[in-house]
Amino acid sequence: MDGLTGLLDRAGCLRETERLLAESQISGQTLTVIWVGLDRFREINSAFGHAQGDYVLLCVAQRLRNHLKGDGILARLAGDEFAILLPRYDLFAAQALGEALVRGLALPLSVGNLSIRPSCSIGIALMNPLEPPAKLLERADLAMLAAKNSGGQQCVVSSSEIRHPLSDRPNRLLEELNVEALLHEAIETGGLSLHFQPLVKAGSGRLDGLEALMRCQVGNKAIPPYQFIPVAEKTGLIVRLGHWCLMEAAQLVERLLYAGHEIRVAINVSRAQLIAPGFRQTLHAALACANIPPHLLELELTESLFMDMSDNVRGNLEAARAAGFSLAIDDFGTGYSCLAYLKDLPADKIKLDRAFVCGLPDDTKSLAIVRLVTQLAQDFGLKVVAEGVETPAQYECLCQAGVHTIQGFLFSRPLPEESLIKWIKEHEQE
Ligand code: C2E
Ligand code: MG
Ligand code: MG
């Protein structure tokens, strides 16, 4: 790849950054770094093969050169990552160039018989005279990752708001890989299970459904959901896990029915699972295998999913509802909720996040939000569940605010099936 072999490599790029920073100390000129990462390059390689992948990289490098018009120094840092060192560029000029690059790289490119549009994520960092050269490069890299994590095909300027300290990054990646390995081990050794948390009707305290919550255990070690769920989502494993959870929950409903308890069970559904091919068939399979009616299963979806609905998402939600499943918006209030959304949502229920409950009854602002959302939801025909209720005072306050259903440690923690059956029996006798 001649067009690429002429470029500086990582070590060369660091040396040049060092030299330019030293120069800037004398000349007083600035230095800005643009870090370019191709989006989904792995997919290009897999779809077209490595030779065509190399061809795409070559064209990208050429397009970068054309945009630079002799300005700046271009380096190739890794397979699909480039850096551009821009002496004398301030942030404003670098951002204009970065945005032009995002647009320019995405012009159609013929690969095989297809025309593709290479998409890239760009991070920009302006030198800080107090930091070493490696730190400047790493800040640009982190900004590029932030651009990628926000969906790609955009520029992000490095700022103190980009949270992960650089020294954290390798640790974080290692930790995620470790959790991923443990998750695989749990899958292979039967370490996955479901616990079920009872929900009760506000006022009467009678059972009003269960939420299925996944648990992951390897030997004596339990991996908490806040660790393994994000890793499962990132790696795509969540689609298999979610499928398994749906089947298990359906079978619990069947066993409960057999024992004379008609209880609805809610399961958490991630976005990846909802948009995976075959989602609708999976729902029908769960009902058919367990031979249960659809109203006894509820799908909980996080608020962010409702705020950003593609045709596929909307279609699948509507199909689930048409099939008789009820839908709940989970963790309501934690995203950028817009109350206007509530009127058009294909949902039956909202679950107010614990954040609004934990300060009650003293936190008057939270209470005002709870009252307002409950009133509005009621007007739109939606039921309201309050999550994370731990004290009798919170419970009283939520009952008065008109919330329909209560979930929290005050009534029960999530329980394994055996303890759940005991809880149900004892609760029925109260
Ligand atoms: P979530 O769906 O909002 O589930 C409620 C979480 O609140 C559960 O945490 C539950 O144990 C906890 N909780 C309930 N009552 C109280 C309370 O009174 N006080 C406090 N402090 N916490 C309470 P858990 O089991 O750790 O699950 C965390 C999250 O992991 C869930 O939040 C859900 O988003 C995700 N998750 C769990 N299981 C699954 C699953 O099968 N699939 C997917 N996609 N996500 C899951
Ligand atoms: Mg939930
Ligand atoms: Mg929740």
CSV table of C-alpha atoms and ligand atoms in Angstrom, one decimal:
chain,number,residue,atom,x,y,z
A,1,MET,CA,0.0,0.0,0.0
A,2,ASP,CA,2.3,2.7,-1.3
A,3,GLY,CA,0.0,5.6,-0.5
A,4,LEU,CA,0.0,4.5,3.2
A,5,THR,CA,3.6,3.4,3.6
A,6,GLY,CA,4.8,7.0,3.1
A,7,LEU,CA,2.8,8.1,6.2
A,8,LEU,CA,4.3,8.6,9.7
A,9,ASP,CA,3.5,5.7,12.1
A,10,ARG,CA,2.6,6.1,15.8
A,11,ALA,CA,6.1,6.6,17.0
A,12,GLY,CA,6.9,9.1,14.2
A,13,CYS,CA,3.7,11.0,15.0
A,14,LEU,CA,4.7,11.2,18.7
A,15,ARG,CA,8.2,12.5,17.7
A,16,GLU,CA,6.7,15.1,15.4
A,17,THR,CA,4.2,16.2,18.1
A,18,GLU,CA,7.1,16.6,20.5
A,19,ARG,CA,9.1,18.6,18.0
A,20,LEU,CA,6.1,20.9,17.1
A,21,LEU,CA,5.3,21.5,20.7
A,22,ALA,CA,8.9,22.4,21.4
A,23,GLU,CA,8.8,24.8,18.4
A,24,SER,CA,5.6,26.4,19.6
A,25,GLN,CA,7.2,27.2,22.9
A,26,ILE,CA,9.6,29.4,21.0
A,27,SER,CA,7.3,30.7,18.3
A,28,GLY,CA,4.2,31.1,20.4
A,29,GLN,CA,2.1,29.4,17.7
A,30,THR,CA,-0.5,26.9,18.5
A,31,LEU,CA,-0.8,23.2,17.6
A,32,THR,CA,-4.0,21.2,17.1
A,33,VAL,CA,-4.4,17.5,16.6
A,34,ILE,CA,-7.2,15.9,14.6
A,35,TRP,CA,-7.8,12.2,15.2
A,36,VAL,CA,-9.7,10.4,12.5
A,37,GLY,CA,-11.2,6.9,13.1
A,38,LEU,CA,-13.2,5.2,10.4
A,39,ASP,CA,-16.6,4.0,11.5
A,40,ARG,CA,-17.4,0.3,11.0
A,41,PHE,CA,-14.2,-0.4,9.1
A,42,ARG,CA,-14.3,-4.0,10.4
A,43,GLU,CA,-17.6,-4.5,8.5
A,44,ILE,CA,-16.0,-3.2,5.3
A,45,ASN,CA,-13.2,-5.7,5.8
A,46,SER,CA,-15.5,-8.6,6.5
A,47,ALA,CA,-17.9,-7.7,3.7
A,48,PHE,CA,-15.4,-7.0,0.9
A,49,GLY,CA,-12.2,-8.8,2.1
A,50,HIS,CA,-8.9,-7.3,3.2
A,51,ALA,CA,-7.7,-6.3,-0.3
A,52,GLN,CA,-10.7,-4.1,-0.8
A,53,GLY,CA,-10.4,-2.9,2.8
A,54,ASP,CA,-6.8,-1.8,2.0
A,55,TYR,CA,-8.1,0.0,-1.1
A,56,VAL,CA,-10.7,1.9,1.0
A,57,LEU,CA,-7.9,3.0,3.4
A,58,LEU,CA,-5.8,4.1,0.5
A,59,CYS,CA,-8.7,6.2,-0.8
A,60,VAL,CA,-9.4,7.6,2.6
A,61,ALA,CA,-5.7,8.6,3.0
A,62,GLN,CA,-5.8,10.3,-0.4
A,63,ARG,CA,-9.0,12.2,0.5
A,64,LEU,CA,-7.3,13.4,3.7
A,65,ARG,CA,-4.3,14.6,1.8
A,66,ASN,CA,-6.5,16.4,-0.7
A,67,HIS,CA,-8.3,18.2,2.1
A,68,LEU,CA,-5.0,19.2,3.8
A,69,LYS,CA,-3.7,20.8,0.6
A,70,GLY,CA,-0.1,20.6,1.9
A,71,ASP,CA,-1.0,21.9,5.4
A,72,GLY,CA,-0.4,19.8,8.4
A,73,ILE,CA,1.3,16.4,8.9
A,74,LEU,CA,-0.6,13.2,8.3
A,75,ALA,CA,0.1,10.0,10.2
A,76,ARG,CA,-1.4,6.5,10.3
A,77,LEU,CA,-1.7,5.3,13.8
A,78,ALA,CA,-3.5,2.0,13.5
A,79,GLY,CA,-5.4,0.0,10.9
A,80,ASP,CA,-8.2,2.5,10.4
A,81,GLU,CA,-7.0,5.5,12.5
A,82,PHE,CA,-5.2,8.6,11.2
A,83,ALA,CA,-3.9,11.7,13.0
A,84,ILE,CA,-3.3,15.1,11.5
A,85,LEU,CA,-0.9,17.6,13.3
A,86,LEU,CA,-1.9,21.1,12.5
A,87,PRO,CA,0.6,23.8,13.5
A,88,ARG,CA,-0.8,27.3,13.7
A,89,TYR,CA,-4.4,26.0,13.7
A,90,ASP,CA,-6.7,27.2,16.4
A,91,LEU,CA,-9.7,25.2,17.5
A,92,PHE,CA,-12.1,27.1,15.3
A,93,ALA,CA,-10.0,26.4,12.1
A,94,ALA,CA,-9.5,22.8,13.1
A,95,GLN,CA,-13.2,22.2,13.7
A,96,ALA,CA,-14.0,23.7,10.3
A,97,LEU,CA,-11.5,21.3,8.8
A,98,GLY,CA,-12.8,18.4,10.8
A,99,GLU,CA,-16.3,19.0,9.7
A,100,ALA,CA,-15.2,19.3,6.1
A,101,LEU,CA,-13.4,15.9,6.5
A,102,VAL,CA,-16.5,14.2,7.9
A,103,ARG,CA,-18.4,15.4,4.8
A,104,GLY,CA,-15.6,14.8,2.3
A,105,LEU,CA,-14.7,11.3,3.4
A,106,ALA,CA,-18.3,10.3,3.1
A,107,LEU,CA,-18.5,11.0,-0.7
A,108,PRO,CA,-19.4,7.8,-2.6
A,109,LEU,CA,-16.6,5.4,-3.3
A,110,SER,CA,-16.8,2.3,-5.6
A,111,VAL,CA,-15.8,-0.9,-3.9
A,112,GLY,CA,-16.5,-4.1,-5.8
A,113,ASN,CA,-19.8,-3.5,-7.5
A,114,LEU,CA,-21.1,-1.3,-4.8
A,115,SER,CA,-20.9,2.3,-3.9
A,116,ILE,CA,-20.1,3.0,-0.2
A,117,ARG,CA,-19.8,6.1,1.8
A,118,PRO,CA,-16.9,5.9,4.3
A,119,SER,CA,-18.1,7.4,7.5
A,120,CYS,CA,-15.6,8.7,10.1
A,121,SER,CA,-15.5,9.9,13.7
A,122,ILE,CA,-13.2,12.8,14.5
A,123,GLY,CA,-11.6,14.0,17.7
A,124,ILE,CA,-9.9,17.4,18.0
A,125,ALA,CA,-7.6,18.6,20.7
A,126,LEU,CA,-5.8,21.9,21.1
A,127,MET,CA,-2.3,21.9,22.7
A,128,ASN,CA,-2.0,22.8,26.4
A,129,PRO,CA,1.5,24.1,27.0
A,130,LEU,CA,1.6,22.3,30.4
A,131,GLU,CA,0.9,18.8,29.1
A,132,PRO,CA,3.3,16.3,27.5
A,133,PRO,CA,2.9,15.4,23.8
A,134,ALA,CA,1.5,11.9,24.4
A,135,LYS,CA,-1.3,13.5,26.5
A,136,LEU,CA,-2.3,15.8,23.6
A,137,LEU,CA,-2.5,12.9,21.3
A,138,GLU,CA,-4.5,10.8,23.8
A,139,ARG,CA,-7.0,13.6,24.3
A,140,ALA,CA,-7.6,13.7,20.6
A,141,ASP,CA,-8.0,9.9,20.6
A,142,LEU,CA,-10.5,10.1,23.4
A,143,ALA,CA,-12.5,12.8,21.7
A,144,MET,CA,-12.6,10.6,18.6
A,145,LEU,CA,-13.9,7.7,20.8
A,146,ALA,CA,-16.6,10.0,22.2
A,147,ALA,CA,-17.6,10.9,18.6
A,148,LYS,CA,-17.8,7.2,17.8
A,149,ASN,CA,-19.8,6.5,20.9
A,150,SER,CA,-22.3,9.2,20.0
A,151,GLY,CA,-23.1,7.4,16.8
A,152,GLY,CA,-20.1,8.3,14.6
A,153,GLN,CA,-19.9,10.6,11.5
A,154,GLN,CA,-19.2,13.6,13.6
A,155,CYS,CA,-16.5,15.8,15.3
A,156,VAL,CA,-16.0,16.1,19.0
A,157,VAL,CA,-13.7,18.6,20.5
A,158,SER,CA,-11.7,17.4,23.5
A,159,SER,CA,-12.7,19.1,26.7
A,160,SER,CA,-12.6,18.5,30.4
A,161,GLU,CA,-16.1,17.1,30.1
A,162,ILE,CA,-14.8,13.9,28.4
A,163,ARG,CA,-14.9,12.0,31.6
A,164,HIS,CA,-12.7,8.9,31.4
A,165,PRO,CA,-9.2,9.9,32.6
A,166,LEU,CA,-6.7,8.6,30.2
A,167,SER,CA,-5.0,6.4,32.7
A,168,ASP,CA,-8.4,4.7,33.2
A,169,ARG,CA,-8.8,3.6,29.7
A,170,PRO,CA,-6.7,0.4,29.6
A,171,ASN,CA,-8.2,-0.5,33.0
A,172,ARG,CA,-11.7,0.0,31.8
A,173,LEU,CA,-11.1,-2.1,28.7
A,174,LEU,CA,-9.5,-4.9,30.7
A,175,GLU,CA,-12.4,-4.8,33.2
A,176,GLU,CA,-14.9,-5.1,30.4
A,177,LEU,CA,-13.0,-8.0,28.8
A,178,ASN,CA,-12.9,-9.7,32.2
A,179,VAL,CA,-16.7,-9.3,32.7
A,180,GLU,CA,-17.2,-10.6,29.1
A,181,ALA,CA,-15.2,-13.7,29.9
A,182,LEU,CA,-17.1,-14.2,33.1
A,183,LEU,CA,-20.4,-13.8,31.3
A,184,HIS,CA,-19.5,-16.5,28.8
A,185,GLU,CA,-18.4,-18.7,31.6
A,186,ALA,CA,-21.7,-18.1,33.4
A,187,ILE,CA,-23.6,-19.0,30.2
A,188,GLU,CA,-21.7,-22.2,29.7
A,189,THR,CA,-21.9,-23.3,33.4
A,190,GLY,CA,-25.5,-22.5,34.1
A,191,GLY,CA,-24.7,-19.4,36.1
A,192,LEU,CA,-27.4,-17.3,34.7
A,193,SER,CA,-30.7,-17.1,36.5
A,194,LEU,CA,-33.7,-14.9,37.0
A,195,HIS,CA,-34.9,-13.3,40.2
A,196,PHE,CA,-38.4,-11.8,40.5
A,197,GLN,CA,-39.4,-8.7,42.3
A,198,PRO,CA,-43.0,-8.4,43.4
A,199,LEU,CA,-44.9,-5.1,42.6
A,200,VAL,CA,-47.9,-4.2,44.7
A,201,LYS,CA,-51.0,-2.0,44.2
A,202,ALA,CA,-50.8,1.3,45.9
A,203,GLY,CA,-53.2,1.5,48.8
A,204,SER,CA,-54.2,-2.2,49.0
A,205,GLY,CA,-50.7,-3.6,48.9
A,206,ARG,CA,-52.0,-6.5,46.9
A,207,LEU,CA,-49.7,-8.2,44.4
A,208,ASP,CA,-49.7,-6.4,41.0
A,209,GLY,CA,-47.1,-8.3,38.9
A,210,LEU,CA,-43.5,-9.3,39.0
A,211,GLU,CA,-40.3,-7.9,37.3
A,212,ALA,CA,-37.8,-10.5,36.1
A,213,LEU,CA,-34.2,-9.4,36.8
A,214,MET,CA,-31.3,-11.3,35.4
A,215,ARG,CA,-28.6,-12.6,37.7
A,216,CYS,CA,-25.1,-13.8,36.8
A,217,GLN,CA,-23.0,-16.1,39.0
A,218,VAL,CA,-19.6,-17.7,38.3
A,219,GLY,CA,-18.6,-20.0,41.2
A,220,ASN,CA,-19.1,-17.9,44.4
A,221,LYS,CA,-18.8,-14.6,42.5
A,222,ALA,CA,-21.9,-12.7,41.6
A,223,ILE,CA,-21.5,-10.2,38.8
A,224,PRO,CA,-24.0,-7.3,39.3
A,225,PRO,CA,-26.3,-6.3,36.4
A,226,TYR,CA,-24.8,-2.8,36.2
A,227,GLN,CA,-21.6,-4.6,35.2
A,228,PHE,CA,-22.7,-7.4,32.9
A,229,ILE,CA,-25.7,-5.8,31.2
A,230,PRO,CA,-23.7,-3.0,29.5
A,231,VAL,CA,-21.1,-5.5,28.4
A,232,ALA,CA,-23.8,-7.9,27.1
A,233,GLU,CA,-25.2,-4.9,25.2
A,234,LYS,CA,-21.9,-3.9,23.8
A,235,THR,CA,-21.0,-7.3,22.6
A,236,GLY,CA,-24.4,-8.2,21.2
A,237,LEU,CA,-24.8,-11.1,23.7
A,238,ILE,CA,-27.8,-9.3,25.1
A,239,VAL,CA,-29.9,-10.6,22.1
A,240,ARG,CA,-29.3,-14.2,23.2
A,241,LEU,CA,-29.6,-13.4,26.9
A,242,GLY,CA,-32.8,-11.5,26.3
A,243,HIS,CA,-34.3,-14.4,24.3
A,244,TRP,CA,-33.4,-16.7,27.2
A,245,CYS,CA,-34.9,-14.3,29.7
A,246,LEU,CA,-38.2,-14.1,27.8
A,247,MET,CA,-38.5,-17.9,27.5
A,248,GLU,CA,-37.7,-18.4,31.2
A,249,ALA,CA,-40.2,-15.7,32.3
A,250,ALA,CA,-42.9,-17.2,30.1
A,251,GLN,CA,-42.3,-20.6,31.7
A,252,LEU,CA,-42.6,-19.1,35.2
A,253,VAL,CA,-45.9,-17.6,34.2
A,254,GLU,CA,-47.0,-21.0,33.1
A,255,ARG,CA,-45.9,-22.6,36.4
A,256,LEU,CA,-47.7,-19.9,38.4
A,257,LEU,CA,-50.9,-20.4,36.4
A,258,TYR,CA,-50.6,-24.1,37.0
A,259,ALA,CA,-50.4,-23.3,40.7
A,260,GLY,CA,-53.5,-21.1,40.5
A,261,HIS,CA,-51.8,-17.7,40.4
A,262,GLU,CA,-52.5,-15.5,37.4
A,263,ILE,CA,-49.6,-13.0,37.6
A,264,ARG,CA,-48.1,-10.8,35.0
A,265,VAL,CA,-44.3,-10.9,34.6
A,266,ALA,CA,-42.4,-7.9,33.2
A,267,ILE,CA,-39.0,-8.5,31.4
A,268,ASN,CA,-36.4,-5.9,30.4
A,269,VAL,CA,-35.8,-5.6,26.7
A,270,SER,CA,-32.7,-3.8,25.3
A,271,ARG,CA,-32.7,-1.9,22.1
A,272,ALA,CA,-30.4,-4.4,20.4
A,273,GLN,CA,-32.9,-7.2,21.2
A,274,LEU,CA,-35.9,-5.2,20.0
A,275,ILE,CA,-34.3,-4.5,16.6
A,276,ALA,CA,-32.7,-7.9,16.1
A,277,PRO,CA,-34.2,-9.9,13.2
A,278,GLY,CA,-36.8,-12.3,14.5
A,279,PHE,CA,-37.9,-10.3,17.5
A,280,ARG,CA,-41.6,-10.7,16.8
A,281,GLN,CA,-41.2,-14.4,16.1
A,282,THR,CA,-39.4,-14.7,19.5
A,283,LEU,CA,-42.4,-13.2,21.3
A,284,HIS,CA,-44.8,-15.6,19.7
A,285,ALA,CA,-42.5,-18.5,20.3
A,286,ALA,CA,-42.4,-17.7,24.0
A,287,LEU,CA,-46.2,-17.6,24.2
A,288,ALA,CA,-46.6,-20.8,22.2
A,289,CYS,CA,-43.9,-22.8,24.1
A,290,ALA,CA,-45.4,-21.9,27.5
A,291,ASN,CA,-49.0,-21.9,26.3
A,292,ILE,CA,-49.8,-18.6,28.1
A,293,PRO,CA,-51.9,-15.6,27.1
A,294,PRO,CA,-49.9,-12.5,26.0
A,295,HIS,CA,-51.4,-10.1,28.7
A,296,LEU,CA,-49.3,-12.0,31.3
A,297,LEU,CA,-46.1,-10.8,29.8
A,298,GLU,CA,-45.0,-7.2,29.8
A,299,LEU,CA,-42.0,-5.6,28.0
A,300,GLU,CA,-40.0,-2.9,29.8
A,301,LEU,CA,-38.1,-0.6,27.5
A,302,THR,CA,-36.0,2.3,28.6
A,303,GLU,CA,-37.1,5.8,28.0
A,304,SER,CA,-34.2,6.6,25.6
A,305,LEU,CA,-35.6,4.0,23.2
A,306,PHE,CA,-38.9,5.8,23.0
A,307,MET,CA,-37.2,9.1,22.4
A,308,ASP,CA,-35.4,7.9,19.4
A,309,MET,CA,-37.7,5.6,17.5
A,310,SER,CA,-36.8,4.3,14.1
A,311,ASP,CA,-39.5,2.7,11.9
A,312,ASN,CA,-38.2,-0.7,12.9
A,313,VAL,CA,-38.5,0.1,16.6
A,314,ARG,CA,-42.0,1.6,16.3
A,315,GLY,CA,-43.1,-1.3,14.1
A,316,ASN,CA,-41.9,-3.9,16.5
A,317,LEU,CA,-43.4,-2.1,19.5
A,318,GLU,CA,-46.7,-1.8,17.7
A,319,ALA,CA,-46.6,-5.5,16.7
A,320,ALA,CA,-45.9,-6.5,20.3
A,321,ARG,CA,-48.9,-4.5,21.5
A,322,ALA,CA,-51.1,-5.8,18.7
A,323,ALA,CA,-50.1,-9.3,19.8
A,324,GLY,CA,-51.4,-8.5,23.3
A,325,PHE,CA,-48.2,-7.7,25.3
A,326,SER,CA,-48.3,-4.6,27.5
A,327,LEU,CA,-45.4,-2.1,27.2
A,328,ALA,CA,-43.8,-0.1,30.0
A,329,ILE,CA,-41.4,2.8,29.8
A,330,ASP,CA,-38.6,2.0,32.3
A,331,ASP,CA,-36.5,4.5,34.3
A,332,PHE,CA,-38.8,7.3,33.3
A,333,GLY,CA,-37.3,10.7,33.9
A,334,THR,CA,-33.7,9.7,33.6
A,335,GLY,CA,-33.3,10.5,29.9
A,336,TYR,CA,-34.2,13.8,28.3
A,337,SER,CA,-37.9,13.3,28.9
A,338,CYS,CA,-40.2,15.5,26.9
A,339,LEU,CA,-43.7,15.2,28.3
A,340,ALA,CA,-45.2,15.8,24.9
A,341,TYR,CA,-43.9,12.4,23.9
A,342,LEU,CA,-46.2,10.8,26.4
A,343,LYS,CA,-49.3,11.4,24.3
A,344,ASP,CA,-48.2,9.4,21.2
A,345,LEU,CA,-46.2,6.6,22.9
A,346,PRO,CA,-47.3,3.0,22.2
A,347,ALA,CA,-47.1,2.2,25.9
A,348,ASP,CA,-49.4,1.3,28.7
A,349,LYS,CA,-47.3,2.2,31.7
A,350,ILE,CA,-44.5,4.4,32.9
A,351,LYS,CA,-42.1,3.4,35.6
A,352,LEU,CA,-40.9,6.5,37.5
A,353,ASP,CA,-37.2,6.2,38.2
A,354,ARG,CA,-35.9,5.7,41.7
A,355,ALA,CA,-34.2,9.1,41.6
A,356,PHE,CA,-37.6,10.8,42.1
A,357,VAL,CA,-38.5,8.5,45.0
A,358,CYS,CA,-35.5,8.4,47.2
A,359,GLY,CA,-35.8,12.0,48.4
A,360,LEU,CA,-39.5,11.7,49.3
A,361,PRO,CA,-41.4,12.8,51.3
A,362,ASP,CA,-39.2,15.9,52.1
A,363,ASP,CA,-37.9,16.6,48.6
A,364,THR,CA,-40.7,18.9,47.5
A,365,LYS,CA,-39.4,19.3,43.9
A,366,SER,CA,-39.3,15.5,43.3
A,367,LEU,CA,-42.8,15.3,44.8
A,368,ALA,CA,-44.0,18.0,42.4
A,369,ILE,CA,-42.6,16.0,39.5
A,370,VAL,CA,-44.2,12.8,40.7
A,371,ARG,CA,-47.6,14.5,41.0
A,372,LEU,CA,-47.4,16.2,37.6
A,373,VAL,CA,-46.2,13.1,35.7
A,374,THR,CA,-48.8,10.9,37.5
A,375,GLN,CA,-51.6,13.3,36.6
A,376,LEU,CA,-50.5,13.7,33.0
A,377,ALA,CA,-50.0,9.9,32.6
A,378,GLN,CA,-53.5,9.3,34.0
A,379,ASP,CA,-55.0,11.8,31.5
A,380,PHE,CA,-53.3,9.9,28.7
A,381,GLY,CA,-54.6,6.6,30.0
A,382,LEU,CA,-51.2,5.3,31.3
A,383,LYS,CA,-50.6,3.6,34.6
A,384,VAL,CA,-47.7,4.8,36.8
A,385,VAL,CA,-45.3,2.6,38.8
A,386,ALA,CA,-42.9,4.1,41.3
A,387,GLU,CA,-39.6,2.2,41.5
A,388,GLY,CA,-37.2,1.9,44.5
A,389,VAL,CA,-39.7,2.5,47.3
A,390,GLU,CA,-37.9,1.7,50.6
A,391,THR,CA,-39.7,3.4,53.4
A,392,PRO,CA,-43.3,3.6,54.7
A,393,ALA,CA,-43.1,7.4,54.4
A,394,GLN,CA,-42.2,7.2,50.7
A,395,TYR,CA,-45.0,4.7,50.2
A,396,GLU,CA,-47.6,7.0,51.8
A,397,CYS,CA,-46.5,9.9,49.9
A,398,LEU,CA,-46.7,8.1,46.5
A,399,CYS,CA,-50.1,6.7,47.3
A,400,GLN,CA,-51.3,10.2,48.0
A,401,ALA,CA,-49.8,11.4,44.7
A,402,GLY,CA,-52.0,8.9,42.8
A,403,VAL,CA,-49.3,6.5,41.7
A,404,HIS,CA,-50.9,3.1,40.9
A,405,THR,CA,-48.2,0.6,41.6
A,406,ILE,CA,-45.3,0.3,44.0
A,407,GLN,CA,-42.0,-1.6,43.5
A,408,GLY,CA,-39.2,-1.6,46.1
A,409,PHE,CA,-37.4,-3.2,48.9
A,410,LEU,CA,-40.1,-2.0,51.3
A,411,PHE,CA,-42.3,-4.9,50.0
A,412,SER,CA,-39.7,-7.3,48.7
A,413,ARG,CA,-36.3,-7.5,47.1
A,414,PRO,CA,-35.9,-9.5,43.9
A,415,LEU,CA,-36.3,-13.2,44.9
A,416,PRO,CA,-35.3,-16.6,43.4
A,417,GLU,CA,-38.4,-18.6,42.4
A,418,GLU,CA,-38.6,-20.7,45.5
A,419,SER,CA,-38.6,-17.7,47.9
A,420,LEU,CA,-41.0,-16.0,45.5
A,421,ILE,CA,-43.6,-18.8,45.8
A,422,LYS,CA,-43.3,-18.5,49.6
A,423,TRP,CA,-43.7,-14.7,49.5
A,424,ILE,CA,-46.8,-15.0,47.3
A,425,LYS,CA,-48.4,-17.6,49.6
A,426,GLU,CA,-47.7,-15.5,52.8
A,427,HIS,CA,-48.8,-12.3,51.1
A,428,GLU,CA,-52.1,-13.9,50.0
A,429,GLN,CA,-52.9,-14.8,53.6
A,430,GLU,CA,-52.3,-11.3,55.0
B,1,C2E,P1,-34.5,-1.9,36.2
B,1,C2E,O1,-35.2,-2.5,35.1
B,1,C2E,O2,-34.9,-0.4,36.5
B,1,C2E,O3,-34.8,-2.8,37.5
B,1,C2E,C1,-35.0,-2.3,38.8
B,1,C2E,C2,-33.7,-2.3,39.6
B,1,C2E,O4,-33.9,-1.6,40.8
B,1,C2E,C3,-33.3,-3.7,40.0
B,1,C2E,O5,-31.8,-3.7,40.0
B,1,C2E,C4,-33.8,-3.8,41.4
B,1,C2E,O6,-33.1,-4.8,42.2
B,1,C2E,C5,-33.6,-2.4,41.9
B,1,C2E,N1,-34.5,-2.1,43.0
B,1,C2E,C6,-35.8,-2.5,43.2
B,1,C2E,N2,-36.3,-1.9,44.3
B,1,C2E,C7,-35.3,-1.2,44.9
B,1,C2E,C8,-35.3,-0.4,46.1
B,1,C2E,O7,-36.2,-0.3,46.8
B,1,C2E,N3,-34.1,0.2,46.3
B,1,C2E,C9,-33.0,0.1,45.5
B,1,C2E,N4,-31.9,0.7,45.8
B,1,C2E,N5,-33.0,-0.7,44.3
B,1,C2E,C10,-34.2,-1.3,44.0
B,1,C2E,P2,-31.0,-4.8,39.4
B,1,C2E,O8,-31.6,-6.1,39.5
B,1,C2E,O9,-29.6,-4.6,39.9
B,1,C2E,O10,-31.0,-4.4,37.8
B,1,C2E,C11,-30.5,-3.3,37.3
B,1,C2E,C12,-30.8,-3.0,35.9
B,1,C2E,O11,-30.3,-4.0,35.1
B,1,C2E,C13,-32.3,-3.1,35.6
B,1,C2E,O12,-32.9,-1.9,36.0
B,1,C2E,C14,-32.3,-3.3,34.1
B,1,C2E,O13,-32.1,-2.1,33.5
B,1,C2E,C15,-31.1,-4.2,33.9
B,1,C2E,N6,-31.5,-5.6,33.8
B,1,C2E,C16,-31.7,-6.5,34.7
B,1,C2E,N7,-32.1,-7.7,34.2
B,1,C2E,C17,-32.2,-7.5,32.9
B,1,C2E,C18,-32.5,-8.3,31.7
B,1,C2E,O14,-33.0,-9.4,31.8
B,1,C2E,N8,-32.4,-7.7,30.5
B,1,C2E,C19,-32.0,-6.4,30.3
B,1,C2E,N9,-32.0,-5.9,29.1
B,1,C2E,N10,-31.7,-5.6,31.4
B,1,C2E,C20,-31.8,-6.1,32.6
B,2,MG,MG,-37.0,-2.7,34.5
B,3,MG,MG,-36.2,0.8,36.2
